[in-house]
PDB file of C-alpha atoms and ligand atoms in Angstrom:
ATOM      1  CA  UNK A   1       5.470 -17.087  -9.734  1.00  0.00           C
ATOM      2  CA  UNK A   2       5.911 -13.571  -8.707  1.00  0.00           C
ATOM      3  CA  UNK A   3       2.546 -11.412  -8.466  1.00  0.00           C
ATOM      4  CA  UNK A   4       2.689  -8.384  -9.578  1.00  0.00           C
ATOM      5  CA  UNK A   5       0.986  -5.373 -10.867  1.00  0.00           C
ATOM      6  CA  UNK A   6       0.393  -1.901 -11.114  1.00  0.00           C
ATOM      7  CA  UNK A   7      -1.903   1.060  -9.626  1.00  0.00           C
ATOM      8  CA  UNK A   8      -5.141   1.100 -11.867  1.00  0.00           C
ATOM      9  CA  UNK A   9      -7.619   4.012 -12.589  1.00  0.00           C
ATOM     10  CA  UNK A  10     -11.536   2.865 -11.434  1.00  0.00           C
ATOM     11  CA  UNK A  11     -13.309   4.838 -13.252  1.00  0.00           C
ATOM     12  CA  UNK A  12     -14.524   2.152 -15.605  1.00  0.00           C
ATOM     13  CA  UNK A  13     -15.056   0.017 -12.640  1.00  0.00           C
ATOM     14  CA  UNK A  14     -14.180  -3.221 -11.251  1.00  0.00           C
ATOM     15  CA  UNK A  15     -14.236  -5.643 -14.010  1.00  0.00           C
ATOM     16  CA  UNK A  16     -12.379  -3.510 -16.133  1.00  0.00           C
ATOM     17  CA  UNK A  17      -9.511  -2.768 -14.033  1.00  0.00           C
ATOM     18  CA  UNK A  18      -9.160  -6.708 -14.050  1.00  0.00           C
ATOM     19  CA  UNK A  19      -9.150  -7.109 -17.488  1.00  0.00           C
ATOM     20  CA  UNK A  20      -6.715  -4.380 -17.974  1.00  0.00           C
ATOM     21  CA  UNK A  21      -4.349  -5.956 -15.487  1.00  0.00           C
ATOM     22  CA  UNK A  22      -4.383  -9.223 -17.251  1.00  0.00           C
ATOM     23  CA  UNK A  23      -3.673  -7.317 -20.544  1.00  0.00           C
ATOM     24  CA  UNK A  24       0.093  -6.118 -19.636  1.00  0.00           C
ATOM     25  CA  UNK A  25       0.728  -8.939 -17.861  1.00  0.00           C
ATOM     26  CA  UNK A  26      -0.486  -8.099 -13.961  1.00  0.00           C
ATOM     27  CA  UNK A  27      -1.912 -10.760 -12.063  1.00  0.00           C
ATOM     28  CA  UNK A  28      -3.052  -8.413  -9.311  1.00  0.00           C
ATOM     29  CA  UNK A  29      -3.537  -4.394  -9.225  1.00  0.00           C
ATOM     30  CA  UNK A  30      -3.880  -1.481  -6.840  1.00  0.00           C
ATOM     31  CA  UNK A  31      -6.731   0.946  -7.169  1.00  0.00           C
ATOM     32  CA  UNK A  32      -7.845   4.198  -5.095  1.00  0.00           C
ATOM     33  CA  UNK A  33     -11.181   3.733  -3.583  1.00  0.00           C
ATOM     34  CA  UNK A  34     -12.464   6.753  -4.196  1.00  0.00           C
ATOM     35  CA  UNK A  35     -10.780  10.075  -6.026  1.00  0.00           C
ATOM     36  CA  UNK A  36      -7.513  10.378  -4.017  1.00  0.00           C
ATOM     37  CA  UNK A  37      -7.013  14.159  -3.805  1.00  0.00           C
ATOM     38  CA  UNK A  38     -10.994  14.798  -2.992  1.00  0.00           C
ATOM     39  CA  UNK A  39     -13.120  11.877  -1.304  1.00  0.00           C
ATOM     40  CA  UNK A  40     -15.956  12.001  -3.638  1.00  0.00           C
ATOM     41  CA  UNK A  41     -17.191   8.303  -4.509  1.00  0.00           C
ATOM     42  CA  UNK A  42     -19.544   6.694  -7.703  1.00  0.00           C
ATOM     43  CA  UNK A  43     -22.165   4.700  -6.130  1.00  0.00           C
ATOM     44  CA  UNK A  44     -20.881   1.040  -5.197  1.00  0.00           C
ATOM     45  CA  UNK A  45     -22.000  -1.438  -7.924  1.00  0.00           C
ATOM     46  CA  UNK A  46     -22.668  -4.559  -6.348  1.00  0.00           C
ATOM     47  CA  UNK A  47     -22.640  -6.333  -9.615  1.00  0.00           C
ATOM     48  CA  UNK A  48     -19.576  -5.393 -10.744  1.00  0.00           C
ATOM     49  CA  UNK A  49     -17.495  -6.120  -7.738  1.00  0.00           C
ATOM     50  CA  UNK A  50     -19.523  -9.484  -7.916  1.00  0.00           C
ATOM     51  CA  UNK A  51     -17.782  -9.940 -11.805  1.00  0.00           C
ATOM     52  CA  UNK A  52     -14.347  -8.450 -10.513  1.00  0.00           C
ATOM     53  CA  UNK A  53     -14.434 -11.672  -7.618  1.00  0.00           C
ATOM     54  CA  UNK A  54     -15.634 -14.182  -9.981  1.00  0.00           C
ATOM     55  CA  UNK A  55     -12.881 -12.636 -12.600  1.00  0.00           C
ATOM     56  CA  UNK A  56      -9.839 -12.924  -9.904  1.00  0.00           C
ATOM     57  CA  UNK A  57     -11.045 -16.205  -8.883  1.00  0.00           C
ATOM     58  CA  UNK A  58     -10.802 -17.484 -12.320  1.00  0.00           C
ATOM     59  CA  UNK A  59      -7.553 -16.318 -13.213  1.00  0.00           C
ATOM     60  CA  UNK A  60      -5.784 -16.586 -10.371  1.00  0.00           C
ATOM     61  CA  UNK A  61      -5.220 -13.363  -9.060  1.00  0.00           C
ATOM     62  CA  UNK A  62      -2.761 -12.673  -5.811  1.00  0.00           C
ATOM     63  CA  UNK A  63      -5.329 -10.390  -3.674  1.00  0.00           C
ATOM     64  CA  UNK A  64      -5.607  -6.709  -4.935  1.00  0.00           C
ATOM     65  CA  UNK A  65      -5.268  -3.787  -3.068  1.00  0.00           C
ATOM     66  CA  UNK A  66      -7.295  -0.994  -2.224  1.00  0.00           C
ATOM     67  CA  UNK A  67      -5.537   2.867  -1.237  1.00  0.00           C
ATOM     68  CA  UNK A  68      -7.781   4.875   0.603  1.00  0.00           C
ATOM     69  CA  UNK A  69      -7.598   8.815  -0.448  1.00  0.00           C
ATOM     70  CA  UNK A  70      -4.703  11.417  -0.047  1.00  0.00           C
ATOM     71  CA  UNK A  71      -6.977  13.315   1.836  1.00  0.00           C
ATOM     72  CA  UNK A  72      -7.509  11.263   4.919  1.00  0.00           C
ATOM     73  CA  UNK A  73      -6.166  11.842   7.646  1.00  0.00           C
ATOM     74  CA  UNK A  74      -6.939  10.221  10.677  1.00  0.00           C
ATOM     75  CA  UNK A  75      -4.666  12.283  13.151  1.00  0.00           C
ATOM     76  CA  UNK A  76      -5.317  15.844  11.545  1.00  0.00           C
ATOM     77  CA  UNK A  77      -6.027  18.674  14.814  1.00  0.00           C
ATOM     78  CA  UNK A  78      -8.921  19.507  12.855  1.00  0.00           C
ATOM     79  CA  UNK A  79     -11.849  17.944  13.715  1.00  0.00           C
ATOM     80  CA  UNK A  80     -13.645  18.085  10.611  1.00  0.00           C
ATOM     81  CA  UNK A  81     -11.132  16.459   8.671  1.00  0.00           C
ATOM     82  CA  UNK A  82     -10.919  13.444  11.156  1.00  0.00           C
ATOM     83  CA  UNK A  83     -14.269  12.720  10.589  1.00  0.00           C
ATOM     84  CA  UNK A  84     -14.167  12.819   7.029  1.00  0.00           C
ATOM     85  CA  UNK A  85     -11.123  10.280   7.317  1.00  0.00           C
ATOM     86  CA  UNK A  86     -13.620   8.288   9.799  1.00  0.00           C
ATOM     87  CA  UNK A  87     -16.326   8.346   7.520  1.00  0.00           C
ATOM     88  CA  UNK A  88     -14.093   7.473   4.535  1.00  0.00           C
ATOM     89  CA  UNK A  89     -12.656   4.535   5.962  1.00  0.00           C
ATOM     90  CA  UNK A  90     -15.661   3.113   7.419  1.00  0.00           C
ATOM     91  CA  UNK A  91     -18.073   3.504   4.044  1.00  0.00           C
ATOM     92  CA  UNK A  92     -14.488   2.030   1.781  1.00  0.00           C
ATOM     93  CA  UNK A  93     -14.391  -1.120   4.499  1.00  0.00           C
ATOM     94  CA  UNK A  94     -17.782  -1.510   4.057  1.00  0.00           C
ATOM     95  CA  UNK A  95     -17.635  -1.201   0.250  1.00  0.00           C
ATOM     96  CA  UNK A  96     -14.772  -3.700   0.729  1.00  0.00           C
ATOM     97  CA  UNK A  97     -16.526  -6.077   2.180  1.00  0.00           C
ATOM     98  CA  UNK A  98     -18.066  -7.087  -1.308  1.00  0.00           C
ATOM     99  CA  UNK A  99     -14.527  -8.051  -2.606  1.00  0.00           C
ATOM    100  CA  UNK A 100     -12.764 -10.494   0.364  1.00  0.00           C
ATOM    101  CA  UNK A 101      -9.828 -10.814  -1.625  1.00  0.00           C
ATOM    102  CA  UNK A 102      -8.955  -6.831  -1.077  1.00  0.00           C
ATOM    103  CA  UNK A 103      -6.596  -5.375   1.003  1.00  0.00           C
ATOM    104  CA  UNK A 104      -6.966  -2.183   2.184  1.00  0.00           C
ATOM    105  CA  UNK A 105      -3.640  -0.114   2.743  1.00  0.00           C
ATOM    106  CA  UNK A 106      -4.008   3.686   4.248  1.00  0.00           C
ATOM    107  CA  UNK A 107      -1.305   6.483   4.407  1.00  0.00           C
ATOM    108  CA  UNK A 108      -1.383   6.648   8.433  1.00  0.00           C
ATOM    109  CA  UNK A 109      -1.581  10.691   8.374  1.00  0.00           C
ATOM    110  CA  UNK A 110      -0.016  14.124   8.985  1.00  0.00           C
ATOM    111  CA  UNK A 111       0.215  15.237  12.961  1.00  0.00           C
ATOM    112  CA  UNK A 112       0.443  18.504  11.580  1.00  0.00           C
ATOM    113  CA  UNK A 113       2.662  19.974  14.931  1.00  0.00           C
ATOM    114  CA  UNK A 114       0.765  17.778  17.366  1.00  0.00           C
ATOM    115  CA  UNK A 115       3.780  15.177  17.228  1.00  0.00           C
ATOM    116  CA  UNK A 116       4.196  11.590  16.647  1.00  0.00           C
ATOM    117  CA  UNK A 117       2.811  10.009  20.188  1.00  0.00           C
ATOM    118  CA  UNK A 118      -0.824  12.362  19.667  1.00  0.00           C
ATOM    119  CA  UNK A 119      -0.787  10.967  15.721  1.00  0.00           C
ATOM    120  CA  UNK A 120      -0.510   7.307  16.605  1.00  0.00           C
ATOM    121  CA  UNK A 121      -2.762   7.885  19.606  1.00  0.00           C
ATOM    122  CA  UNK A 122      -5.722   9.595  16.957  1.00  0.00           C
ATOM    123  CA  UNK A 123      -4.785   6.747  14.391  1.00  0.00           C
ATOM    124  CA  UNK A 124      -5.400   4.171  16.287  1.00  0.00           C
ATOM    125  CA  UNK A 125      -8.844   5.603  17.910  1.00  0.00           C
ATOM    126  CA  UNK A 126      -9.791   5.960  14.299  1.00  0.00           C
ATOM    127  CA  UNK A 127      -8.948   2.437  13.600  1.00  0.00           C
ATOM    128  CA  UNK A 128     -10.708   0.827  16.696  1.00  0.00           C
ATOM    129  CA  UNK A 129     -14.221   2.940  15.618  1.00  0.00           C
ATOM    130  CA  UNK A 130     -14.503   1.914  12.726  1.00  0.00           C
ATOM    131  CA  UNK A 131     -12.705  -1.508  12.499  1.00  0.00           C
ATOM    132  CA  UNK A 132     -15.123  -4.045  13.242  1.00  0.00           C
ATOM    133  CA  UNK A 133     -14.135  -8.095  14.170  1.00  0.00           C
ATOM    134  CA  UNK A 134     -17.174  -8.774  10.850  1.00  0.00           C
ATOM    135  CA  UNK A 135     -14.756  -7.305   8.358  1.00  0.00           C
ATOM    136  CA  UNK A 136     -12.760  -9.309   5.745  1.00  0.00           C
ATOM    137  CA  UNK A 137     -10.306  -6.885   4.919  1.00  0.00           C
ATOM    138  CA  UNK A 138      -6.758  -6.751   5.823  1.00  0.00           C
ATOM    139  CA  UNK A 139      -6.314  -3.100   6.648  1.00  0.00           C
ATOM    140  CA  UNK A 140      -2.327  -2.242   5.844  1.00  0.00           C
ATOM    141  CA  UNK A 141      -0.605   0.828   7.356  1.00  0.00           C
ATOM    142  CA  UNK A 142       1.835   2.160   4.570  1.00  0.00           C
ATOM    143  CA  UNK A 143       5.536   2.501   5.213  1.00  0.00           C
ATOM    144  CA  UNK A 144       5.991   6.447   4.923  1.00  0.00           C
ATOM    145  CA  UNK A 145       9.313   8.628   3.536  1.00  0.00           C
ATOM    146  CA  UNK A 146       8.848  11.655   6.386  1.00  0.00           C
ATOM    147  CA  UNK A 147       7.863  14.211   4.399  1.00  0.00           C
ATOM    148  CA  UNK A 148       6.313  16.624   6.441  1.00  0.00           C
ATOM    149  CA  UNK A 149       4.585  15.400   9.781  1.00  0.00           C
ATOM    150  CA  UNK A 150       3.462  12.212   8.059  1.00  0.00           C
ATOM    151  CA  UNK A 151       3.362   9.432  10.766  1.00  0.00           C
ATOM    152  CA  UNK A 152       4.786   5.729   9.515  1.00  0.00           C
ATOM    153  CA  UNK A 153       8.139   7.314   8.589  1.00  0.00           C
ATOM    154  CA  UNK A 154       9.886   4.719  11.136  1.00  0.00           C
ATOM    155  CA  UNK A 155       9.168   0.805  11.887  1.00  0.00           C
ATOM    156  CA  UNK A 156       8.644   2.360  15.134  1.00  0.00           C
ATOM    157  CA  UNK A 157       5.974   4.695  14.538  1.00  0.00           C
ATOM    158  CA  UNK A 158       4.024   1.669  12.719  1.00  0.00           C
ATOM    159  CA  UNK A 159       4.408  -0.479  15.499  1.00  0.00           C
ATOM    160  CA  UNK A 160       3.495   2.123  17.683  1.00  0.00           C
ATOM    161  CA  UNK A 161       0.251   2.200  16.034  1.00  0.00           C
ATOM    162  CA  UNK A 162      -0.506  -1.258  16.157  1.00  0.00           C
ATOM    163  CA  UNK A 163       0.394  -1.541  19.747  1.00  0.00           C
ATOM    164  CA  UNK A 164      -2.043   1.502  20.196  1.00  0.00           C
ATOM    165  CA  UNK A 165      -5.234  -0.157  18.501  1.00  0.00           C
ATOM    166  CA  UNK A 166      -6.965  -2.776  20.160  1.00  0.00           C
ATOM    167  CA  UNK A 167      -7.362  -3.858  16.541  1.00  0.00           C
ATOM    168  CA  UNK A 168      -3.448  -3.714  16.645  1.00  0.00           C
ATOM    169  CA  UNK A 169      -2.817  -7.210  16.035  1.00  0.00           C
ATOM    170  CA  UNK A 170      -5.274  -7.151  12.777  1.00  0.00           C
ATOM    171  CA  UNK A 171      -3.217  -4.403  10.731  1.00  0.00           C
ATOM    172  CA  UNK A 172      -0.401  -5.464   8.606  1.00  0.00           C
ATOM    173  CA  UNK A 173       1.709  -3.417   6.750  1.00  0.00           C
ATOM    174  CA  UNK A 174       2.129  -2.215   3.240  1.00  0.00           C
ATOM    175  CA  UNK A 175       5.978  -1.537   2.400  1.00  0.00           C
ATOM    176  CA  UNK A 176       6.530   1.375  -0.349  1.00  0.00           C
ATOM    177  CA  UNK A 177      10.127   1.283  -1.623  1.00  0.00           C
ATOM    178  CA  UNK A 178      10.373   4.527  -2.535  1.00  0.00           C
ATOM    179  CA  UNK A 179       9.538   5.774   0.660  1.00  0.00           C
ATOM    180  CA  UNK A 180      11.438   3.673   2.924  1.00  0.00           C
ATOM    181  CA  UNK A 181      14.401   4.276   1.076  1.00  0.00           C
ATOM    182  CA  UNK A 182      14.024   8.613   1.565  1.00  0.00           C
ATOM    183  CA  UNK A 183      12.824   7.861   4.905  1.00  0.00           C
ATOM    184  CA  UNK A 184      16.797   6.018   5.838  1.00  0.00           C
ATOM    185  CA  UNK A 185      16.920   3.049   5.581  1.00  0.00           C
ATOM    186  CA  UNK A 186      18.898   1.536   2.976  1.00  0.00           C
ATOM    187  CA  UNK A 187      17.562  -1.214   0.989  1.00  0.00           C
ATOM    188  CA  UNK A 188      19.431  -0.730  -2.176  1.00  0.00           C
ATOM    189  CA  UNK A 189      23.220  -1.409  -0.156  1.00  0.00           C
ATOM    190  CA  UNK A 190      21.735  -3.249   3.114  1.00  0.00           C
ATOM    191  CA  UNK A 191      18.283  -5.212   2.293  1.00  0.00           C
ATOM    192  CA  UNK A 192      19.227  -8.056   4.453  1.00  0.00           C
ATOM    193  CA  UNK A 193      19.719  -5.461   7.353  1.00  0.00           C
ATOM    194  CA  UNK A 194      16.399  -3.405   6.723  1.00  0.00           C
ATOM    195  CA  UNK A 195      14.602  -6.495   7.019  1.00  0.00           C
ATOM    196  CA  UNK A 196      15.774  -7.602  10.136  1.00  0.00           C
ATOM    197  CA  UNK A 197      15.113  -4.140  11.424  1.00  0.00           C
ATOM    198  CA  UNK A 198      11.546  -4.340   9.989  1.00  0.00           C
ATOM    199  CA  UNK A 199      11.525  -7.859  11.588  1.00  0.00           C
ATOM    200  CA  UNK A 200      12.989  -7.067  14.997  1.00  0.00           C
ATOM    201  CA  UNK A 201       9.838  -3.666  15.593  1.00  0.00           C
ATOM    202  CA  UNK A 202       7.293  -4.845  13.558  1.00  0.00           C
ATOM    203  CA  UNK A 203       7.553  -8.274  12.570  1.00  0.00           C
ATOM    204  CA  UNK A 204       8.006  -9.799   8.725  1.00  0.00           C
ATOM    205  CA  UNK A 205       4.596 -11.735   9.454  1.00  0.00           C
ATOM    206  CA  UNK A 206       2.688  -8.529   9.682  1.00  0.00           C
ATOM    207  CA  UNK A 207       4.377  -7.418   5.902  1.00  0.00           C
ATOM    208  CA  UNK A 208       1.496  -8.431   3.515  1.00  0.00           C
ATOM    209  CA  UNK A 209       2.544  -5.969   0.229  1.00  0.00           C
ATOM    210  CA  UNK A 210       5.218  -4.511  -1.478  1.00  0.00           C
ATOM    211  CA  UNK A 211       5.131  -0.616  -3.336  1.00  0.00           C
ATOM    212  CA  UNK A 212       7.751  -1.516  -5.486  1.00  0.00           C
ATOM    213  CA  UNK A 213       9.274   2.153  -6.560  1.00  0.00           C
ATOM    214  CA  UNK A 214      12.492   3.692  -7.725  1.00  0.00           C
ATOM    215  CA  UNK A 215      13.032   7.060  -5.828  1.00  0.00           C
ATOM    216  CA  UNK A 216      13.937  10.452  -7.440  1.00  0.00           C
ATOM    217  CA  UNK A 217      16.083  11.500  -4.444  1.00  0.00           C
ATOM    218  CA  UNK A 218      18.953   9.809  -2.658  1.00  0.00           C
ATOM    219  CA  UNK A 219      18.729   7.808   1.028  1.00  0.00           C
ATOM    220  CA  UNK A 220      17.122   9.841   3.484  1.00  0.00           C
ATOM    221  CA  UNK A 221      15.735  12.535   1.947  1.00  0.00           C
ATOM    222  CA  UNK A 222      12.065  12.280   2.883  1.00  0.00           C
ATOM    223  CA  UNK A 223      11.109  13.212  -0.710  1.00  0.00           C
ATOM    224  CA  UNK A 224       8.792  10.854  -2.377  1.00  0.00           C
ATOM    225  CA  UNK A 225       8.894  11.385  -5.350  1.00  0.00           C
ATOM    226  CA  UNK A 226       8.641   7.915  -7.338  1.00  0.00           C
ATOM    227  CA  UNK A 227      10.803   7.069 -10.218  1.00  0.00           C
ATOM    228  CA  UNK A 228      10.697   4.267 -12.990  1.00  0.00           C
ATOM    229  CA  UNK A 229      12.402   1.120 -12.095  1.00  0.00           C
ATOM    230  CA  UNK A 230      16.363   0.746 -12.602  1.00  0.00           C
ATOM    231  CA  UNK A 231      15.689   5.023 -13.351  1.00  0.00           C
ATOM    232  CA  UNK A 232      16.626   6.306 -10.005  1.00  0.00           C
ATOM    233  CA  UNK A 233      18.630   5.977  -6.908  1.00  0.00           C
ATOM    234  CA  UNK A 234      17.669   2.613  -5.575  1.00  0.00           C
ATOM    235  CA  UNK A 235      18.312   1.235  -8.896  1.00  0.00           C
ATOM    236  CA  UNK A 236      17.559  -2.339 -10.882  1.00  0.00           C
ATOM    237  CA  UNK A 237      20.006  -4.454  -9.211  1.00  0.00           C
ATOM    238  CA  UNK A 238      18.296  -3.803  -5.671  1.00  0.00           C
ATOM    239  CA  UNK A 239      14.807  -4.244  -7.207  1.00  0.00           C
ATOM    240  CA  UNK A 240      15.524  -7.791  -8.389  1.00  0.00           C
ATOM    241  CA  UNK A 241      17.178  -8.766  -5.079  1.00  0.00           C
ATOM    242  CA  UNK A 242      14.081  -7.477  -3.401  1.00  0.00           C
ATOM    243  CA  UNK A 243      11.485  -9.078  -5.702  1.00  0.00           C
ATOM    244  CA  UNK A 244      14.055 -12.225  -5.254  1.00  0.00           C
ATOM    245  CA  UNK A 245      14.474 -12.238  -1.637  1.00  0.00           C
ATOM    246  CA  UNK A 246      13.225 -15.438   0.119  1.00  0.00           C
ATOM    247  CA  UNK A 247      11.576 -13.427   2.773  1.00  0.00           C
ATOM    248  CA  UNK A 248       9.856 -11.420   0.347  1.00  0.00           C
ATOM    249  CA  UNK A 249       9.382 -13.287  -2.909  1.00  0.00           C
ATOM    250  CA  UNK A 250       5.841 -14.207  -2.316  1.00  0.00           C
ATOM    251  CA  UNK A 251       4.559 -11.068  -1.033  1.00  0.00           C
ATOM    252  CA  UNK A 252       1.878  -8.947  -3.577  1.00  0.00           C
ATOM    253  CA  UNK A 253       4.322  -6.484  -5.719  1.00  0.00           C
ATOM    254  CA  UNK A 254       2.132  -2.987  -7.230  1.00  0.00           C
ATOM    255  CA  UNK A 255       4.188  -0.342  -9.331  1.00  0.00           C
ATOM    256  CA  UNK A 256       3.448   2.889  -8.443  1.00  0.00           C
ATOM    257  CA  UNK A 257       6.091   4.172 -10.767  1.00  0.00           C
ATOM    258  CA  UNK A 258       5.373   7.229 -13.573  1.00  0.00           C
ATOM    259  CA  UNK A 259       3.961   5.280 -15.783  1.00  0.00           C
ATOM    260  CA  UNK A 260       1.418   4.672 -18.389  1.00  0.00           C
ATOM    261  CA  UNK A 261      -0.148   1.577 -19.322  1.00  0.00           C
ATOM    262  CA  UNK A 262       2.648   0.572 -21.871  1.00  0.00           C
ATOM    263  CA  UNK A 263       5.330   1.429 -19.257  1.00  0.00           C
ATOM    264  CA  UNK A 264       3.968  -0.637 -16.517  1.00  0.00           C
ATOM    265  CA  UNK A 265       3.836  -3.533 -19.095  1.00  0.00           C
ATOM    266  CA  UNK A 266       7.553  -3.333 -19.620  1.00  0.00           C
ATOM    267  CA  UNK A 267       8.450  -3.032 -16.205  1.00  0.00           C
ATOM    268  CA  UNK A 268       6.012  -5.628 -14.739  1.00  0.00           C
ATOM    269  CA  UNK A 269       7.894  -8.025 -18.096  1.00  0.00           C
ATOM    270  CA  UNK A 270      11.081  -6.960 -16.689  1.00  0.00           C
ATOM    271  CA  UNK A 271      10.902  -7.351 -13.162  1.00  0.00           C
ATOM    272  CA  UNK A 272       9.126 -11.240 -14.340  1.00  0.00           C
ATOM    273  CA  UNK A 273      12.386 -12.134 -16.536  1.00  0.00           C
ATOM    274  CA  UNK A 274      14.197 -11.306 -13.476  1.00  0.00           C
ATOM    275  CA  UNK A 275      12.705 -13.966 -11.335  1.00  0.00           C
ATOM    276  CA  UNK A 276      14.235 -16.638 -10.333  1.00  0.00           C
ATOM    277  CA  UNK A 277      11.564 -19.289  -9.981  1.00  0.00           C
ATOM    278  CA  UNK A 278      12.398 -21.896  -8.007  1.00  0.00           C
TER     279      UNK A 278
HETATM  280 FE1   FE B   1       0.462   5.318  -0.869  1.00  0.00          FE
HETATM  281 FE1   FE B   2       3.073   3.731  -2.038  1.00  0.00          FE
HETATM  282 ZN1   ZN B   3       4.742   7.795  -2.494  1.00  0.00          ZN
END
């Protein structure tokens, strides 16, 4: 069966978002742990993660996904900001905690002129402080398209950052279409390539989730700007040879596409009739 779903608003909590999933036809979902642009966070609920568990349990749900906030940044030069990203990560593991199921995948960060080798090096110090051996949670480092200084915009970079980390060999990796594809490489003409690339630096065993995106922009263009599926230039044939491909078929799929509800029912329907099960 292929798991898929969409990015879900929390702000009618946990329980909700899984009863919304299961109403357009998600059997997982993606949700930001806190408001993405700010940082600012409703009190945890115990009670309702407690429902959400019992509610995934019971209808089978491939493990959801948590995206930490736009605003972290764990290799900004200002100090200030690193410690918010240090604080945010540790209080959203912690939160995380309550729901073993989640995933937790992180936009690496900005080196804002510092350069790649200082960003990996402040990534990963942010990762060993507050990544501790108690925690359930797969933390993912998300593939990135280059705009800006972002860090992740190679395999390289990510495997840079797990080689950093003495938590290195606990990260996996969380691989966004849409931004692979304006960061270079192409999966729309040469998936089987890509892969072995991604397999050959980082490793396929260390790929736990899919971003499955159209892009706006053509190859390399370090854009990201996300597009409906079959809308833009990767394009519907490539997305069901992705969702399709034996070395991916399995793996957690979450639209991030422009969407409302209604429009990530159609495309979660569509990308399901164009499974082959086997
Ligand atoms: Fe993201
Ligand atoms: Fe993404
Ligand atoms: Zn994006």
């Amino acid at each position: 069966m292929l798991h898929i779903g969409c990015h879900l608003s929390c702000s009618s909590g946990y329980l909700a978002m899984g009863r919304t999933a299961l109403t357009i036809g998600a059997d997982t979902f993606q949700f930001f742990t806190r408001n993405p642009r700010g940082g600012s966070v409703k009190a945890f609920d115990e009670q309702d993660a407690r429902a959400l568990c019992d509610f995934l349990a019971q209808h089978d749900f491939a493990p959801i996904l948590a995206h930490a906030p736009y605003t972290l940044n764990a290799c900004a030069a200002d100090e200030r900001i690193r410690d918010f990203a240090r604080r945010t990560m540790r209080e959203d593991l912690e939160r995380l905690s309550h729901i073993p199921g989640a995933m937790l995948n992180f936009h690496p960060g900005s080196h804002v002129k510092q350069g790649a080798e200082t960003g990996v090096k402040l990534i990963a110090r942010m990762l060993d402080e507050v990544y501790t051996p108690d925690m359930p949670t797969t933390v993912l480092l998300e593939t990135m398209a280059g705009k800006g200084s972002e860090v992740g915009r190679s395999f390289e970079e990510l495997r840079a950052i797990m080689d950093a980390a003495r938590v290195g060999d606990r990260l996996g990796v969380c691989l966004d279409t849409c931004h692979v594809f304006d960061g270079g490489y192409d999966i729309a003409n040469r998936l089987e390539d890509v892969l072995d690339e991604f397999d050959r630096v980082v490793g396929l065993s260390r790929l736990r989730a899919i971003h499955i995106n159209d892009s706006k922009n053509p190859l390399g263009s370090h854009k990201d700007r996300h597009e409906k599926i079959g809308q833009g230039h990767i394009g519907l044939d490539a997305m069901v040879r992705i969702i399709n491909h034996p070395r991916l078929r399995n793996l957690p799929f979450y639209l991030e596409t422009p969407n409302e509800l209604d429009g990530y029912a159609r495309e979660i329907a569509l990308l399901r009739s164009a499974y082959r099960e086997e």
